[in-house]
Short mmCIF file of N, CA and C in Angstrom, two decimals:
data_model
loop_
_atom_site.label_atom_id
_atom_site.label_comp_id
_atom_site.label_asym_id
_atom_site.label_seq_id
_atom_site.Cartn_x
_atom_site.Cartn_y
_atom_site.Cartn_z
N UNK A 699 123.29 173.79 174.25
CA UNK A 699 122.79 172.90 175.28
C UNK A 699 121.52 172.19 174.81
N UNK A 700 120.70 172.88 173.88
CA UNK A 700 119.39 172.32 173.73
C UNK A 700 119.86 171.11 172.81
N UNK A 701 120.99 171.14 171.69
CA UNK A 701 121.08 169.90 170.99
C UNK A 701 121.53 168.98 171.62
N UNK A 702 122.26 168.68 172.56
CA UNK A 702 122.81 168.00 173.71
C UNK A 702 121.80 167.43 174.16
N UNK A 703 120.53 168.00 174.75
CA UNK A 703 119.41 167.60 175.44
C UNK A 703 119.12 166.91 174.22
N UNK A 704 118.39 167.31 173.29
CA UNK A 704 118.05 166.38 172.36
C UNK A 704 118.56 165.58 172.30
N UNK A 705 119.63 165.25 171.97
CA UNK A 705 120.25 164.11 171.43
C UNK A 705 120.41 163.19 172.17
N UNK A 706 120.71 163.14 173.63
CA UNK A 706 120.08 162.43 174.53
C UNK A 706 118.91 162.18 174.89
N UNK A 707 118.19 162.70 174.56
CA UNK A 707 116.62 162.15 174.88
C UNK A 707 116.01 161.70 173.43
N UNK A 708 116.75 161.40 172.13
CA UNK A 708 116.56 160.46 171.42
C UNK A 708 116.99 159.21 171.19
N UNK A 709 118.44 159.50 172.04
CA UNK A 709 118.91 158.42 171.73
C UNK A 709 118.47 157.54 172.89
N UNK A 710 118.20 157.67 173.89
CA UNK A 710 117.52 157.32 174.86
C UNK A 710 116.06 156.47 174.43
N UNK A 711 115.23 157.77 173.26
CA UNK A 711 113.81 157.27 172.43
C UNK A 711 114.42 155.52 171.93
N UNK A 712 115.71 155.64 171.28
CA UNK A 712 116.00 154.99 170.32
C UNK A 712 116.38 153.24 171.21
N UNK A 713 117.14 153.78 172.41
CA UNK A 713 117.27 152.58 173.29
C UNK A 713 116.29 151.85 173.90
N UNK A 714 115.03 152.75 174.00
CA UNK A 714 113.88 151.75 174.37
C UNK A 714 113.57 150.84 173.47
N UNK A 715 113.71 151.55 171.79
CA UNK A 715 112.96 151.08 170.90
C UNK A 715 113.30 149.83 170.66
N UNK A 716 114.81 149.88 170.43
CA UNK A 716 115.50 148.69 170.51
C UNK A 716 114.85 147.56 171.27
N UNK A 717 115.32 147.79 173.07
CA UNK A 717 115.28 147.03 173.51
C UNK A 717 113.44 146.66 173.82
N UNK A 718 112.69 147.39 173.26
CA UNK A 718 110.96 146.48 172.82
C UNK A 718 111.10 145.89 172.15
N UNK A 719 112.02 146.17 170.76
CA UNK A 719 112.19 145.02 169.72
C UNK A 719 112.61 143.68 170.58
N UNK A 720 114.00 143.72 170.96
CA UNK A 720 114.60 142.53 171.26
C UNK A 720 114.12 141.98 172.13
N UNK A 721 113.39 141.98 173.38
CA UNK A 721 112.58 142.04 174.48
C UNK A 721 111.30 141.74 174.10
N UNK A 722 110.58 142.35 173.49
CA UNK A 722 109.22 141.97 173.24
C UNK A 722 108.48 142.20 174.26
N UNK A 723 108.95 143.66 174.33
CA UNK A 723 108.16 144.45 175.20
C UNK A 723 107.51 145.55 174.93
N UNK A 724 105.97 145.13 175.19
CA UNK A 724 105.12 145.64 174.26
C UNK A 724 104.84 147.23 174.71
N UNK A 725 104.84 147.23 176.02
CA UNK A 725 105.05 148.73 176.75
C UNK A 725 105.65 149.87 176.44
N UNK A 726 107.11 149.35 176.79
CA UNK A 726 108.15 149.79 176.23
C UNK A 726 108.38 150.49 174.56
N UNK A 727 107.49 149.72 173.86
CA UNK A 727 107.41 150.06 172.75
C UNK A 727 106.55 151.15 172.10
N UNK A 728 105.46 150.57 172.87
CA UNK A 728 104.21 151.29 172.38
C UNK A 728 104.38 153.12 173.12
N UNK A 729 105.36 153.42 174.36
CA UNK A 729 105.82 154.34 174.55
C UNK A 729 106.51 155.20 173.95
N UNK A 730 107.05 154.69 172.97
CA UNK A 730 108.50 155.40 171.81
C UNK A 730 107.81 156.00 170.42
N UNK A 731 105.94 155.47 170.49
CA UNK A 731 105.09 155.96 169.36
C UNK A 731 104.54 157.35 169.29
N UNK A 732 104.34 158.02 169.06
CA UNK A 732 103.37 158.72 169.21
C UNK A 732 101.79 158.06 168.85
N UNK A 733 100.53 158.25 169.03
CA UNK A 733 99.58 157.19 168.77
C UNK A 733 99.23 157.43 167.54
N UNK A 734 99.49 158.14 166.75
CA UNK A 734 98.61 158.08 164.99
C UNK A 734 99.94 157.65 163.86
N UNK A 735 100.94 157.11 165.00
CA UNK A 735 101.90 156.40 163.72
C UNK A 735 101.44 155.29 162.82
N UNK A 736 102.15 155.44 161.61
CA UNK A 736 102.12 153.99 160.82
C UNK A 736 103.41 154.16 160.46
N UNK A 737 103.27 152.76 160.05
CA UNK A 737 104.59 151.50 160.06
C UNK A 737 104.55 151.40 158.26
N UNK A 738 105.41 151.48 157.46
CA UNK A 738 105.54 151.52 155.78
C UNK A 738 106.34 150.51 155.39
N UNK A 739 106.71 149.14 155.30
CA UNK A 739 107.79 148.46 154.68
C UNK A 739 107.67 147.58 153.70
N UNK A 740 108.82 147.19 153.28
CA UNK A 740 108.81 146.33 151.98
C UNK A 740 109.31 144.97 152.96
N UNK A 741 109.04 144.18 153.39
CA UNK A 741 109.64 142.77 153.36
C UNK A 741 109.62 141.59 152.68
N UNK A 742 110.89 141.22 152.13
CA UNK A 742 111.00 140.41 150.93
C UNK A 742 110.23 140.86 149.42
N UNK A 743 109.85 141.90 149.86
CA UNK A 743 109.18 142.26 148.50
C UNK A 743 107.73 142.43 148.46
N UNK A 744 107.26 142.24 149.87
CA UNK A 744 105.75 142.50 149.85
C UNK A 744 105.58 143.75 150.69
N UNK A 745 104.76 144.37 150.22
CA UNK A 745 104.13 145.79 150.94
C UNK A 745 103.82 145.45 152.36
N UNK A 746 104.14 146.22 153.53
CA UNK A 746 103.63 146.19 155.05
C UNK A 746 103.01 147.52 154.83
N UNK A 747 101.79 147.71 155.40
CA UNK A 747 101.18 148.65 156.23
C UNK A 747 100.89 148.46 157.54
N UNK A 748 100.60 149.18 158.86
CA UNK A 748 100.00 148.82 160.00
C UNK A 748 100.05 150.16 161.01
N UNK A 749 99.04 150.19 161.31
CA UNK A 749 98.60 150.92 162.41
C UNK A 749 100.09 150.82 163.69
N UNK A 750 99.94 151.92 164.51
CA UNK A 750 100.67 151.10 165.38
C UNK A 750 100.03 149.98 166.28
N UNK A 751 98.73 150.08 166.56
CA UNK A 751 98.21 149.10 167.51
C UNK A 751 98.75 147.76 166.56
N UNK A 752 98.59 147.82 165.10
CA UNK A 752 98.71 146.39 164.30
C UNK A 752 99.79 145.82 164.85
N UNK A 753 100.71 147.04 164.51
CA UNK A 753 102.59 146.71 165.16
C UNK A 753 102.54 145.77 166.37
N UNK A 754 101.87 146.82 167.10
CA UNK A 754 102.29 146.27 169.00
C UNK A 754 101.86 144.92 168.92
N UNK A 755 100.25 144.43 168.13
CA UNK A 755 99.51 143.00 168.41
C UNK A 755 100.93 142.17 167.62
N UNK A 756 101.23 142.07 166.32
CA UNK A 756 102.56 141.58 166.01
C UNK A 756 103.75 140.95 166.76
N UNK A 757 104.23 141.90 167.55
CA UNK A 757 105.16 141.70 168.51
C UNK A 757 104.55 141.40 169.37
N UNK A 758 104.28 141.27 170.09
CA UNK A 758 103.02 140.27 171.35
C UNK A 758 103.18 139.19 170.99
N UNK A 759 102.63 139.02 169.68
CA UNK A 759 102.21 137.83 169.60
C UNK A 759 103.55 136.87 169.01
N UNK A 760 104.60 137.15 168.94
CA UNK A 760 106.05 136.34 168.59
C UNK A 760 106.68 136.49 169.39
N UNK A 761 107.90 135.11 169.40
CA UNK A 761 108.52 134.91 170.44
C UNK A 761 109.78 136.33 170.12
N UNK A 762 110.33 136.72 170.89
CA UNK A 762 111.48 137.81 170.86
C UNK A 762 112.30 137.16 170.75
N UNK A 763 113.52 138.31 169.89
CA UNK A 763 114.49 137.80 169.90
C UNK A 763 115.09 137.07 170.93
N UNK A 764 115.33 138.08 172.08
CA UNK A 764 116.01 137.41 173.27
C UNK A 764 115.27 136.26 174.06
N UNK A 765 114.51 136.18 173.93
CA UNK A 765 113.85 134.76 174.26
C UNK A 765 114.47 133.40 172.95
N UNK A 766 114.92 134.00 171.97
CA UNK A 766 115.00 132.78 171.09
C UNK A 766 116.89 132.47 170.99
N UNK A 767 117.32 133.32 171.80
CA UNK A 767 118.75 133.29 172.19
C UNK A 767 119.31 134.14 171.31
N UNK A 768 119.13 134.89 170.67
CA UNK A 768 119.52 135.58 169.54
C UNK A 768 121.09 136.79 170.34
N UNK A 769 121.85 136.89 169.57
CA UNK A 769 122.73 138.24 169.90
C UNK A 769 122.10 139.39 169.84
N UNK A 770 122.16 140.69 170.60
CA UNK A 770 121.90 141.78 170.04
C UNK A 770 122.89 142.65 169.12
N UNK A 771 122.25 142.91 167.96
CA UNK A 771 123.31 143.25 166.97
C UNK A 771 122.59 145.04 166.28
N UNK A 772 121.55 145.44 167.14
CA UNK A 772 121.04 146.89 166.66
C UNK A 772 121.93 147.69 166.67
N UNK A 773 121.85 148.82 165.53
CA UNK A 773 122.54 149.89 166.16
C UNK A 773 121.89 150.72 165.50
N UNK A 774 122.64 152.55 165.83
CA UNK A 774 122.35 153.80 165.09
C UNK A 774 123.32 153.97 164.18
N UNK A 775 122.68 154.00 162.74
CA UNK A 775 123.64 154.31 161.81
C UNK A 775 123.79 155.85 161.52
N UNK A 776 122.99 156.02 161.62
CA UNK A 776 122.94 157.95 161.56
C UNK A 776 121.64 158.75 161.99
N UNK A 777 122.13 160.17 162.34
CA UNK A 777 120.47 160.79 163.33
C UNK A 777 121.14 162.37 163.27
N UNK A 778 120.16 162.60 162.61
CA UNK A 778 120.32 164.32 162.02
C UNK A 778 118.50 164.87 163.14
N UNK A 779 119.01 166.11 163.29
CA UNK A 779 118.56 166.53 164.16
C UNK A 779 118.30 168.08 164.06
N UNK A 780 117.24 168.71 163.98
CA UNK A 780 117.13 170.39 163.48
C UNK A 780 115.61 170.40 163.91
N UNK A 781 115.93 171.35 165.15
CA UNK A 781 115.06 171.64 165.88
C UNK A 781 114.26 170.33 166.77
N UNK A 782 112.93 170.54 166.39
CA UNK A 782 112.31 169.62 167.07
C UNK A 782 111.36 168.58 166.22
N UNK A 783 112.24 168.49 164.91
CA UNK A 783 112.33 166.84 164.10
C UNK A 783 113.58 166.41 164.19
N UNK A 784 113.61 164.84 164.09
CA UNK A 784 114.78 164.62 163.76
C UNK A 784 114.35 163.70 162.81
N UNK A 785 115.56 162.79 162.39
CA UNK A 785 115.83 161.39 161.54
C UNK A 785 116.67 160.26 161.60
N UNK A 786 116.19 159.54 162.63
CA UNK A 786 117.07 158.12 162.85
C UNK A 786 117.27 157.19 161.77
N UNK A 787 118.26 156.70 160.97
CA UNK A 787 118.67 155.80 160.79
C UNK A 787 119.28 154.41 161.33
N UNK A 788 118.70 153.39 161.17
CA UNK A 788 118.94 152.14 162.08
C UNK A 788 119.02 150.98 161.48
N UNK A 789 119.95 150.08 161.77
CA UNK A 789 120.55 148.89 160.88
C UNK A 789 119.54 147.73 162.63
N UNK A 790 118.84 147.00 162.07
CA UNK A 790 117.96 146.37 163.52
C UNK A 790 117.84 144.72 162.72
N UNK A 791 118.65 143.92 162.59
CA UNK A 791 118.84 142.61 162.15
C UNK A 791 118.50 141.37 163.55
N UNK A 792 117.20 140.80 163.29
CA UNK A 792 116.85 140.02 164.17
C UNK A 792 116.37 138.75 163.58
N UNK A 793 116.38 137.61 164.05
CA UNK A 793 115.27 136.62 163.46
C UNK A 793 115.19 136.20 162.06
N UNK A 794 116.69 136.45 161.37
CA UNK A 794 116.71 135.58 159.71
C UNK A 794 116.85 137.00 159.76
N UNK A 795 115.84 138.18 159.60
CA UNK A 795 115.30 139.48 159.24
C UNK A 795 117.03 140.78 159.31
N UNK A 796 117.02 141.31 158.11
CA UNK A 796 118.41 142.39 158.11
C UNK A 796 117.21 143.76 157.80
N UNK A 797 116.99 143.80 158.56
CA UNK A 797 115.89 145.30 158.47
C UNK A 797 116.93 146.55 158.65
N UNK A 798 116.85 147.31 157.93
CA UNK A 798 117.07 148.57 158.42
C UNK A 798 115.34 149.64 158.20
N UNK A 799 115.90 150.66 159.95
CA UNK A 799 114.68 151.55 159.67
C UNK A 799 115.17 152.90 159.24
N UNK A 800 114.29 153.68 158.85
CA UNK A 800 114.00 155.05 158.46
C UNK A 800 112.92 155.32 160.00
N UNK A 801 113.22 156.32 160.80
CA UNK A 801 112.71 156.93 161.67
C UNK A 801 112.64 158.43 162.07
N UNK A 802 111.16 158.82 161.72
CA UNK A 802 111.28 160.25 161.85
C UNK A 802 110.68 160.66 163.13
N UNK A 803 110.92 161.45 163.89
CA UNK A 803 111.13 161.80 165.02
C UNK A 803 110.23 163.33 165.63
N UNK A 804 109.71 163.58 165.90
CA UNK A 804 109.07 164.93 166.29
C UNK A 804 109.08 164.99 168.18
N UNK A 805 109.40 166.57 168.44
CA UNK A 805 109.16 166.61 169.70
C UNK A 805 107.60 167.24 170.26
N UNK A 806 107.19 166.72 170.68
CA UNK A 806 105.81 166.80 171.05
C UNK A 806 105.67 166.74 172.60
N UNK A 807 105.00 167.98 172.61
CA UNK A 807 104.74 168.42 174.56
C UNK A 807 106.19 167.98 175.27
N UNK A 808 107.14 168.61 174.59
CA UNK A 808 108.47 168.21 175.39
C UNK A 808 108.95 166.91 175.19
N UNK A 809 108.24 165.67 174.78
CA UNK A 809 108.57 163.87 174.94
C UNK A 809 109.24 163.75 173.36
N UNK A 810 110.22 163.51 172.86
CA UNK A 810 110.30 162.71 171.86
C UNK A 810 109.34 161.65 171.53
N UNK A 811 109.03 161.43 170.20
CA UNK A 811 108.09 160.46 169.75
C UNK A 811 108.66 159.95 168.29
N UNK A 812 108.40 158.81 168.26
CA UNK A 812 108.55 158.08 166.45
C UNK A 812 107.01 158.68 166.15
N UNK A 813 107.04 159.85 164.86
CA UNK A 813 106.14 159.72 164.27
C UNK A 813 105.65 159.16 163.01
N UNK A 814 106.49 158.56 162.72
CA UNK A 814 106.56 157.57 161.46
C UNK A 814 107.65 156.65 161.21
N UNK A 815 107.62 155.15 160.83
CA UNK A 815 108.87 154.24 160.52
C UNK A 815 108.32 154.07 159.05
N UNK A 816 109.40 154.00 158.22
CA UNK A 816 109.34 153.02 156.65
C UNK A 816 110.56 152.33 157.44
N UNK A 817 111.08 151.00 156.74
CA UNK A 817 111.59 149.79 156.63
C UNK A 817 111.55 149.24 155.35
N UNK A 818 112.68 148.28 155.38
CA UNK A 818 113.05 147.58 153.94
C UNK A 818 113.56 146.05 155.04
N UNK A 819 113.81 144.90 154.37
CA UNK A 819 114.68 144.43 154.88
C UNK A 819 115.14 143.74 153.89
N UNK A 820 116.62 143.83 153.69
CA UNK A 820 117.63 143.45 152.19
C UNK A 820 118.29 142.24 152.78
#
C-alpha cells in the first residue's frame, strides 16, 4: 500500500510540475521544489546553473507555452521508486526546446519534493 501511495503522490508531484511548466505558473511550481534545489543543464551546449528562485524569476518572466498556443506534449518516461527517494524521468518538449529531465525526488515531512533537476535538451 505504501508504494501505491507513493506513486500517486508523485505522480501527482509530477502533474503539477508539468502543468507550471506549460502554464507558467509560478506557484504551482515553486510548490513541487523543495527550497535548497538547483537546476543543472546543458542547453545547446552551454552550462545552466540556477537557484530555484533563478528558475521561478525565468518562468515569470516568459510567455508559457500555453499562452503561445503550443500542444501539450510532456510526459513520464520512467520513475523508480525505493523508499522515500525516487527518480523521475521526463521527455518535457516546449517552445523549439526537446528537453528531457532527470528528477530526483525525496520524501520530506510526508510531502514529496524535487530535490534536484539536471536537464539536457537534444
Amino acid at each position: 500500500m505504501m508504494y501505491k501511495e507513493s506513486r500517486e503522490s508523485i505522480e501527482q508531484l509530477i502533474t503539477d510540475y508539468f502543468d507550471g511548466i506549460f502554464n507558467g505558473d509560478v506557484d504551482k511550481l515553486d510548490a513541487c521544489f523543495h527550497e535548497n534545489t538547483h537546476l543543472y543543464g546543458d542547453i545547446k551546449g552551454a552550462d545552466y546553473l540556477k537557484s530555484k528562485q533563478e528558475y521561478l524569476e525565468t518562468v515569470k518572466n516568459r510567455q508559457s507555452p500555453s499562452a503561445l498556443g503550443e500542444e501539450f506534449q510532456m510526459s513520464v518516461i520512467g520513475l523508480e521508486i525505493i523508499g522515500k527517494i525516487a527518480m523521475a524521468k521526463l521527455h518535457v518538449p516546449f517552445s523549439g526546446y526537446n528537453y528531457y529531465d532527470y528528477l530526483s525526488l525525496s520524501q520530506i515531512d510526508g510531502s514529496w519534493k524535487i530535490v534536484n533537476k539536471v536537464f539536457i535538451h537534444v
